[in-house]
Amino acid sequence: MSFHELPLGERLLIVRRGTSYFAQRLSELTDAELDKPSLLSGWTRRHLVAHIGYNAAALCRLMDWAASGIETPMYESTDQRGREIEEGATLSPAAIRNLFDHNVARLDEKWRNLPVSAWEAEVRTAQGRTVPASETVWMRTREVWIHAVDLGNGGRFGDFPEVVNEGLLSDMVGMWRKKGEGSGLALSVEGHKQVEVASDVAVTTTIHGSLPVVTRWAAGRGGVGVSISGAGGEPPRWL
Ligand code: ZN
């Protein structure tokens, strides 16, 4: 069963587990360690934590939109999104941690209190996709689990629930297909049916491995544990 087919209550449980997973990694970092680079190029851990805090705030705006019917976009602009992360990264460590805790609690409260009928209300993502409000749960799931790894202090794709790795991989393949990238690439995940990115093109590169390591590779977070047959070895970008 895919993430989207799970009952809402189970999806909310998975996103809360992801939030706790991120919070745990964050609590293990000293204030000084927040100044160090994250695994995302150009971003310190401060940037990453500020981003995760502001992402929750942006998703709160979508929940308000769903509840009220009054359009409140995630961000005014891509500029605004970038600027608040840059500014957020300059806050004191205590303020950055508080930004995370505060917005996580707000988002969870909005999820808990949304009337059942409003979960199907349509809202728009920062990428311009129109989605039901319930999609915010998956959007946040992706953010908290992957960025917990990006903190670079022990988070692992191997710790993710299987249904999260499956959903991530399927999102990435879907994005590559939409952008016309990754033709000739096949993903051979242990225990899963092989997936060819483009079905009408001969396979030139096959990535083999367990679900977590192939997902990690596909997310552009390194190829430890995958075996690659054929040419290349760099995944196409998915975001
Ligand atoms: Zn992100």
PDB file of N, CA and C in Angstrom, residues 166-181 185 187 195-198 218 238:
ATOM      1  N   GLU A 166       9.517   4.320  -0.437  1.00  0.00           N
ATOM      2  CA  GLU A 166       8.794   3.981  -1.676  1.00  0.00           C
ATOM      3  C   GLU A 166       8.154   5.225  -2.298  1.00  0.00           C
ATOM      4  N   GLY A 167       7.550   6.049  -1.440  1.00  0.00           N
ATOM      5  CA  GLY A 167       6.899   7.268  -1.930  1.00  0.00           C
ATOM      6  C   GLY A 167       7.903   8.251  -2.509  1.00  0.00           C
ATOM      7  N   LEU A 168       9.064   8.354  -1.832  1.00  0.00           N
ATOM      8  CA  LEU A 168      10.102   9.263  -2.329  1.00  0.00           C
ATOM      9  C   LEU A 168      10.575   8.813  -3.704  1.00  0.00           C
ATOM     10  N   LEU A 169      10.861   7.513  -3.807  1.00  0.00           N
ATOM     11  CA  LEU A 169      11.376   6.998  -5.079  1.00  0.00           C
ATOM     12  C   LEU A 169      10.344   7.205  -6.186  1.00  0.00           C
ATOM     13  N   SER A 170       9.102   6.977  -5.868  1.00  0.00           N
ATOM     14  CA  SER A 170       8.093   7.126  -6.905  1.00  0.00           C
ATOM     15  C   SER A 170       7.922   8.604  -7.294  1.00  0.00           C
ATOM     16  N   ASP A 171       8.058   9.518  -6.335  1.00  0.00           N
ATOM     17  CA  ASP A 171       8.035  10.960  -6.657  1.00  0.00           C
ATOM     18  C   ASP A 171       9.193  11.337  -7.583  1.00  0.00           C
ATOM     19  N   MET A 172      10.374  10.806  -7.275  1.00  0.00           N
ATOM     20  CA  MET A 172      11.568  11.172  -8.050  1.00  0.00           C
ATOM     21  C   MET A 172      11.455  10.675  -9.480  1.00  0.00           C
ATOM     22  N   VAL A 173      11.035   9.415  -9.619  1.00  0.00           N
ATOM     23  CA  VAL A 173      10.882   8.861 -10.972  1.00  0.00           C
ATOM     24  C   VAL A 173       9.819   9.657 -11.734  1.00  0.00           C
ATOM     25  N   GLY A 174       8.746   9.991 -11.056  1.00  0.00           N
ATOM     26  CA  GLY A 174       7.679  10.778 -11.681  1.00  0.00           C
ATOM     27  C   GLY A 174       8.189  12.138 -12.149  1.00  0.00           C
ATOM     28  N   MET A 175       9.030  12.750 -11.314  1.00  0.00           N
ATOM     29  CA  MET A 175       9.576  14.070 -11.659  1.00  0.00           C
ATOM     30  C   MET A 175      10.529  13.959 -12.844  1.00  0.00           C
ATOM     31  N   TRP A 176      11.375  12.928 -12.841  1.00  0.00           N
ATOM     32  CA  TRP A 176      12.300  12.737 -13.979  1.00  0.00           C
ATOM     33  C   TRP A 176      11.505  12.552 -15.274  1.00  0.00           C
ATOM     34  N   ARG A 177      10.451  11.751 -15.187  1.00  0.00           N
ATOM     35  CA  ARG A 177       9.631  11.498 -16.381  1.00  0.00           C
ATOM     36  C   ARG A 177       9.018  12.798 -16.886  1.00  0.00           C
ATOM     37  N   LYS A 178       8.507  13.585 -15.963  1.00  0.00           N
ATOM     38  CA  LYS A 178       7.863  14.841 -16.333  1.00  0.00           C
ATOM     39  C   LYS A 178       8.852  15.790 -17.008  1.00  0.00           C
ATOM     40  N   LYS A 179      10.108  15.755 -16.527  1.00  0.00           N
ATOM     41  CA  LYS A 179      11.114  16.662 -17.076  1.00  0.00           C
ATOM     42  C   LYS A 179      11.866  16.032 -18.260  1.00  0.00           C
ATOM     43  N   GLY A 180      11.487  14.784 -18.585  1.00  0.00           N
ATOM     44  CA  GLY A 180      12.157  14.103 -19.692  1.00  0.00           C
ATOM     45  C   GLY A 180      13.611  13.761 -19.385  1.00  0.00           C
ATOM     46  N   GLU A 181      13.898  13.530 -18.116  1.00  0.00           N
ATOM     47  CA  GLU A 181      15.274  13.192 -17.736  1.00  0.00           C
ATOM     48  C   GLU A 181      15.359  11.741 -17.289  1.00  0.00           C
ATOM     49  N   LEU A 185      17.696   4.962 -17.823  1.00  0.00           N
ATOM     50  CA  LEU A 185      17.995   4.585 -16.438  1.00  0.00           C
ATOM     51  C   LEU A 185      16.947   3.594 -15.921  1.00  0.00           C
ATOM     52  N   LEU A 187      15.920   1.351 -12.261  1.00  0.00           N
ATOM     53  CA  LEU A 187      16.159   1.158 -10.828  1.00  0.00           C
ATOM     54  C   LEU A 187      15.753  -0.264 -10.462  1.00  0.00           C
ATOM     55  N   VAL A 195      12.140  -0.767 -12.204  1.00  0.00           N
ATOM     56  CA  VAL A 195      11.447   0.403 -12.788  1.00  0.00           C
ATOM     57  C   VAL A 195      12.341   1.039 -13.837  1.00  0.00           C
ATOM     58  N   GLU A 196      11.828   1.153 -15.066  1.00  0.00           N
ATOM     59  CA  GLU A 196      12.562   1.885 -16.100  1.00  0.00           C
ATOM     60  C   GLU A 196      11.978   3.292 -16.179  1.00  0.00           C
ATOM     61  N   VAL A 197      12.857   4.273 -16.189  1.00  0.00           N
ATOM     62  CA  VAL A 197      12.355   5.657 -16.175  1.00  0.00           C
ATOM     63  C   VAL A 197      11.605   5.953 -17.471  1.00  0.00           C
ATOM     64  N   ALA A 198      12.178   5.561 -18.612  1.00  0.00           N
ATOM     65  CA  ALA A 198      11.469   5.719 -19.890  1.00  0.00           C
ATOM     66  C   ALA A 198      11.271   4.331 -20.490  1.00  0.00           C
ATOM     67  N   ALA A 218      19.013   8.171  -5.535  1.00  0.00           N
ATOM     68  CA  ALA A 218      18.108   8.913  -6.421  1.00  0.00           C
ATOM     69  C   ALA A 218      17.874  10.331  -5.910  1.00  0.00           C
ATOM     70  N   TRP A 238      15.783  16.077  -9.211  1.00  0.00           N
ATOM     71  CA  TRP A 238      14.336  15.848  -9.130  1.00  0.00           C
ATOM     72  C   TRP A 238      13.592  17.041  -8.590  1.00  0.00           C
TER      73      TRP A 238
END
